[in-house]
CSV table of N, CA and C in Angstrom, one decimal:
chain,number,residue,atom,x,y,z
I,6,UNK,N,24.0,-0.7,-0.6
I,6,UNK,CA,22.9,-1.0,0.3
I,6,UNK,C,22.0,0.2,0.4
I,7,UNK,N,20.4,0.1,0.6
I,7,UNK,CA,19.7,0.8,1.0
I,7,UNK,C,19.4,0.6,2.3
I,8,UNK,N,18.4,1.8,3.1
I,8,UNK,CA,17.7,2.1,3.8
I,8,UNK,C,16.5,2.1,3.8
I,9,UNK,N,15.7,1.6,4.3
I,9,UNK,CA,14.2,1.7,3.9
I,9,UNK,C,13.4,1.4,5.4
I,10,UNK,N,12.1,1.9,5.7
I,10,UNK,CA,10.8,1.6,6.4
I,10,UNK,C,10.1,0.5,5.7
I,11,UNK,N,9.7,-0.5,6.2
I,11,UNK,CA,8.6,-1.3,5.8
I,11,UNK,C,7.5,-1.1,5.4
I,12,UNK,N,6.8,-1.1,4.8
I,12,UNK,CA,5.5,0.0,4.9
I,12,UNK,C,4.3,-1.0,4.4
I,13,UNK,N,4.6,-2.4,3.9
I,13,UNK,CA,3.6,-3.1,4.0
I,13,UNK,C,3.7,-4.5,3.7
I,14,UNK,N,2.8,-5.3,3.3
I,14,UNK,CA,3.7,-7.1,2.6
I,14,UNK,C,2.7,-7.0,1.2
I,15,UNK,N,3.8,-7.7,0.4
I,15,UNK,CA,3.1,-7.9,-1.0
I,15,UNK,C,2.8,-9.5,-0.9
I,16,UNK,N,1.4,-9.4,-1.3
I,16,UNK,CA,1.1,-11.3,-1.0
I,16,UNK,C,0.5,-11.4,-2.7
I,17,UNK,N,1.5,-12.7,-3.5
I,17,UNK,CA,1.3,-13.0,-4.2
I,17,UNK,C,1.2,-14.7,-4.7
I,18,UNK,N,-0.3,-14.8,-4.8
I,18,UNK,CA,-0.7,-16.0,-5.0
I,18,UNK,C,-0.4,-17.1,-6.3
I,19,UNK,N,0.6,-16.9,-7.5
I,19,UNK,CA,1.1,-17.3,-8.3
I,19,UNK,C,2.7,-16.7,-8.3
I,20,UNK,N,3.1,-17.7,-8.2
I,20,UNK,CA,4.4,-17.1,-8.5
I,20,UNK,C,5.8,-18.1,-8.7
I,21,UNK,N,6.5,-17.9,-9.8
I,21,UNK,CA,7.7,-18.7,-10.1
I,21,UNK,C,7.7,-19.9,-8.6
I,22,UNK,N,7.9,-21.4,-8.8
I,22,UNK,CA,7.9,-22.5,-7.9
I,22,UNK,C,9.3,-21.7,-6.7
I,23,UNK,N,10.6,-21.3,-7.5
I,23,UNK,CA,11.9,-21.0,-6.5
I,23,UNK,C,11.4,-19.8,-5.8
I,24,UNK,N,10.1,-19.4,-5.7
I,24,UNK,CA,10.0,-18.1,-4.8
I,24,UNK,C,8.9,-18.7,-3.7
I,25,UNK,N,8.4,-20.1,-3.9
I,25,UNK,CA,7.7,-20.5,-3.1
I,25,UNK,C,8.6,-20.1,-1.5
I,26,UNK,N,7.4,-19.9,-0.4
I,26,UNK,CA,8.1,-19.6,1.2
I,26,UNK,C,8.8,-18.6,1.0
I,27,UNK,N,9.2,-17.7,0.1
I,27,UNK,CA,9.6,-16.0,0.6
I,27,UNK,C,8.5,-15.0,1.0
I,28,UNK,N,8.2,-14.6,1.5
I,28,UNK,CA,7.8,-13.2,2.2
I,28,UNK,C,8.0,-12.1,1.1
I,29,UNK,N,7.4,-11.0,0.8
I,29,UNK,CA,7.7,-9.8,-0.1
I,29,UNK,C,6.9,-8.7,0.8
I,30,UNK,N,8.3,-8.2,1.4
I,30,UNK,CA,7.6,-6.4,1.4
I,30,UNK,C,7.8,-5.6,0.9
I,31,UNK,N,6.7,-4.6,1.2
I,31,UNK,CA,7.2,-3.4,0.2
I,31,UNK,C,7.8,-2.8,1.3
I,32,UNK,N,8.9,-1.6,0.7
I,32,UNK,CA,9.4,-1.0,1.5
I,32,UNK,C,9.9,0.4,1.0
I,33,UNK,N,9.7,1.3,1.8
I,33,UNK,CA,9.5,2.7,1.2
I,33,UNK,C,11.2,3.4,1.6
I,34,UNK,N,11.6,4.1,0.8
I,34,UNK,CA,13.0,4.3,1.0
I,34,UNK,C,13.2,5.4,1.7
I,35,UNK,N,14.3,5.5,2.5
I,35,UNK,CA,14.6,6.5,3.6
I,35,UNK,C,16.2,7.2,2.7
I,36,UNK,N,16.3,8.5,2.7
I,36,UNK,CA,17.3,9.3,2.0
I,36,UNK,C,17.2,10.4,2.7
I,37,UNK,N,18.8,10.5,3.2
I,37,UNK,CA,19.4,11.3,4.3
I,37,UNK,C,18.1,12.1,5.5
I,38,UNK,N,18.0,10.5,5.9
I,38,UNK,CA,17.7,10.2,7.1
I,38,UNK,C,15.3,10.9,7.0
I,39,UNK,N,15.2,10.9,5.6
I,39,UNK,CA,14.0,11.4,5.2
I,39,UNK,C,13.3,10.1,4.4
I,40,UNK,N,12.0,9.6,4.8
I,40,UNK,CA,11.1,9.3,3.8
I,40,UNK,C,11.3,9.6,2.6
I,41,UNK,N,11.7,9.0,1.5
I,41,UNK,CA,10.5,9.9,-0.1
I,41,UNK,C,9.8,8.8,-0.8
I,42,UNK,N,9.6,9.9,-1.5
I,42,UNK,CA,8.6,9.2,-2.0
I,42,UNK,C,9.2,7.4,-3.2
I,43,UNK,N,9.2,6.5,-3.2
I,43,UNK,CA,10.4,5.9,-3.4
I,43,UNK,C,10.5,3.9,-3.3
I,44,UNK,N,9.6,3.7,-3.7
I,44,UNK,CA,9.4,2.2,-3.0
I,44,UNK,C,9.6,0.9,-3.8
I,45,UNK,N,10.2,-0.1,-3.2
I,45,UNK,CA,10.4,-1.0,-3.8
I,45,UNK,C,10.2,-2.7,-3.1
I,46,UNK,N,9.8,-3.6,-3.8
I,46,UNK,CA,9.6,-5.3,-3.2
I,46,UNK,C,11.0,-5.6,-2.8
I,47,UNK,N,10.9,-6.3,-2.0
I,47,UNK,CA,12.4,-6.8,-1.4
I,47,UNK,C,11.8,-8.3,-0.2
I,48,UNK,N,12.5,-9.5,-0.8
I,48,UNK,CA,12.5,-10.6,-0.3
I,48,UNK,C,12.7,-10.3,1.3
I,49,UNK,N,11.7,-10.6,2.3
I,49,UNK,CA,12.6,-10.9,3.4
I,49,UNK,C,13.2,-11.5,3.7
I,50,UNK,N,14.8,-11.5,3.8
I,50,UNK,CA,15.3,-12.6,5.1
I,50,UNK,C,15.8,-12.7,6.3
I,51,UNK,N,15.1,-11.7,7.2
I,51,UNK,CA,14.9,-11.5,8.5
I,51,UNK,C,13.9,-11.6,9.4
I,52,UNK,N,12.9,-11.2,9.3
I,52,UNK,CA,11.4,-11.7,9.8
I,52,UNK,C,11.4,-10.3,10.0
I,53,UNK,N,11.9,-9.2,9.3
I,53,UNK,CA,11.1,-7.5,9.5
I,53,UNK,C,9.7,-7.2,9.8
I,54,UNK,N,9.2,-6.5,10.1
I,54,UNK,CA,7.4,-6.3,10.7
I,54,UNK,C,7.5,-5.0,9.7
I,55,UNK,N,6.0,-4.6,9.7
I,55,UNK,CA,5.9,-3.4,9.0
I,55,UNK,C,6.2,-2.1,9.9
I,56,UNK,N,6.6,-1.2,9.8
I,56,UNK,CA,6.8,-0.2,10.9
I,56,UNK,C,8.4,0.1,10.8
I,57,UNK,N,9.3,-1.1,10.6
I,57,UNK,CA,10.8,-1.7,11.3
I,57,UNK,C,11.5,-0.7,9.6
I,58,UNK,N,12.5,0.0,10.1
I,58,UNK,CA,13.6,-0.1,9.5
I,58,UNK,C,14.9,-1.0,9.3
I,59,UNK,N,14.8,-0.7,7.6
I,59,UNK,CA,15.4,-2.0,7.7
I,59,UNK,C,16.9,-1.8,6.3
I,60,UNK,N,17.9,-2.7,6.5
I,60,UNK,CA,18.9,-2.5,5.3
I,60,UNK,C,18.5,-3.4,4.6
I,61,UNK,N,18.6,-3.2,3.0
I,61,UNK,CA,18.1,-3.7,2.2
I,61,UNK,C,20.0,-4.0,1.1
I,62,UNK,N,19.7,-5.2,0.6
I,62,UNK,CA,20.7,-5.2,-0.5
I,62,UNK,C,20.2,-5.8,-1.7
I,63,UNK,N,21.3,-5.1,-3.0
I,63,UNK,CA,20.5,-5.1,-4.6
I,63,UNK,C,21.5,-6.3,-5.1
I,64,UNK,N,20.5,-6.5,-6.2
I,64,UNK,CA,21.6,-7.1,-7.6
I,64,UNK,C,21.8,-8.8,-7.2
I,65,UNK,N,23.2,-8.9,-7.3
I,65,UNK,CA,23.5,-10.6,-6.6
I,65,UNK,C,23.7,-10.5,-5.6
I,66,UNK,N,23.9,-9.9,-5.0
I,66,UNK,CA,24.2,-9.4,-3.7
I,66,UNK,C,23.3,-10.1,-2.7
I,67,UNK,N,21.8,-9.6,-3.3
I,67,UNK,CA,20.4,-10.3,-2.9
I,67,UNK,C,20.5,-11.7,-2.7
I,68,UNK,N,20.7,-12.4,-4.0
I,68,UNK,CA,20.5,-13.7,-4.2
I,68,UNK,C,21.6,-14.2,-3.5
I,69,UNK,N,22.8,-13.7,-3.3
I,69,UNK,CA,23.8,-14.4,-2.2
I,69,UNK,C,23.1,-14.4,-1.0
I,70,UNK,N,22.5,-13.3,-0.7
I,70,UNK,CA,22.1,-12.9,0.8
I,70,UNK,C,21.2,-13.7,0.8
I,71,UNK,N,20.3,-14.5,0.4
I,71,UNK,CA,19.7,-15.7,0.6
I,71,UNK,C,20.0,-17.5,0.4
I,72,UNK,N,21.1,-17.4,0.2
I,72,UNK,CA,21.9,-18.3,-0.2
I,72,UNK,C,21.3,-19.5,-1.3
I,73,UNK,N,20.4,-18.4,-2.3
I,73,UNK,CA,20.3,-19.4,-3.7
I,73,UNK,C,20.4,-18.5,-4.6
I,74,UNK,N,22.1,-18.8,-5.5
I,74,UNK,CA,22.3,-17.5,-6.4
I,74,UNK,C,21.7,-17.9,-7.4
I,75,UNK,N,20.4,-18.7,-7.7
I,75,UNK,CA,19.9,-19.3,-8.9
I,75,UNK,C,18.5,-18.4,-8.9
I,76,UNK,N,17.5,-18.0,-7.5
I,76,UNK,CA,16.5,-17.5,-7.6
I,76,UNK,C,16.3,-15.8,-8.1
I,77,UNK,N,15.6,-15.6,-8.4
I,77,UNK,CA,15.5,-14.7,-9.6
I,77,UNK,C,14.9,-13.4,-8.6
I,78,UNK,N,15.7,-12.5,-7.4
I,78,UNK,CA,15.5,-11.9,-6.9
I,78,UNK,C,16.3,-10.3,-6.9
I,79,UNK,N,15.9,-9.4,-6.7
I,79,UNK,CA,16.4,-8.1,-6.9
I,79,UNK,C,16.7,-7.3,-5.7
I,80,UNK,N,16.2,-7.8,-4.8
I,80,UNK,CA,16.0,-6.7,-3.3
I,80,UNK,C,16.3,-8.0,-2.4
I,81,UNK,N,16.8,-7.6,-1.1
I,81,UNK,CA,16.6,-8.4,0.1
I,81,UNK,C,16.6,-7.6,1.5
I,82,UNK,N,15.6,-8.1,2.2
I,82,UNK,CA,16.0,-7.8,3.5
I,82,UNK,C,17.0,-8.5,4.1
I,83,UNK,N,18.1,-7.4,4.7
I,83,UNK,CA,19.4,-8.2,5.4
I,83,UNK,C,19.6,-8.0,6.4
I,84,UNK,N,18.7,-7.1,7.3
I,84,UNK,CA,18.9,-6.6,8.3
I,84,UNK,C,17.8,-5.6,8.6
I,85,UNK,N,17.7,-5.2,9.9
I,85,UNK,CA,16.7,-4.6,10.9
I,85,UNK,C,17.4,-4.0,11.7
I,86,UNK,N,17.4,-2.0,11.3
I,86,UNK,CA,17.7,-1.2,11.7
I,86,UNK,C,17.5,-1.0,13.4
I,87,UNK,N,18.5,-1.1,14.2
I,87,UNK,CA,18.4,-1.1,16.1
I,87,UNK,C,18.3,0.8,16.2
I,88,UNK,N,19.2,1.2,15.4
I,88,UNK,CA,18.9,2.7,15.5
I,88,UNK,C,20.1,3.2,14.5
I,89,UNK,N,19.4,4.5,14.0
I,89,UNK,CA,20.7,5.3,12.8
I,89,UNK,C,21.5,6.5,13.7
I,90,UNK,N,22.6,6.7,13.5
I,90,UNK,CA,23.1,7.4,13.6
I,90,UNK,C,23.7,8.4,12.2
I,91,UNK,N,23.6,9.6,12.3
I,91,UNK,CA,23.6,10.4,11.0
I,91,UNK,C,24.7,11.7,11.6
């Protein structure tokens, strides 16, 4: 699992039919409890806002976390950070 800020939405007007209705943000990664410089697209499936920390998961992990292991996805939002403790 990652950690990341939201930092913007990727809006793309062509794209594979199984990604129709997802959301794409970018999201800038947080490491030991720091910004870097570090960013990556990640499907939302939470309704995150830009601003929102958020946990992110990789791999199939993703595609489970949306419940279609057929869609061709890498990143997911799975959750919306309430606060860290470090």
């Amino acid at each position: 699992m990652i950690i990341g800020r939201v930092y913007g939405s990727v809006v793309s007007t062509h794209k594979l039919e199984s990604l129709i209705g997802y959301k794409f943000m970018l999201v800038q990664c947080i490491e030991h409890n720091t910004l870097v410089n570090k960013f990556l697209v990640a499907v939302d499936g939470v309704g995150a806002g830009i601003g929102e920390d958020v946990i992110i998961t990789t791999g199939s992990g993703a595609r489970m976390a949306l419940g279609k292991p057929d869609v061709p996805v890498d990143a997911a939002i799975v959750g919306i950070l309430d606060e860290k403790q470090c």
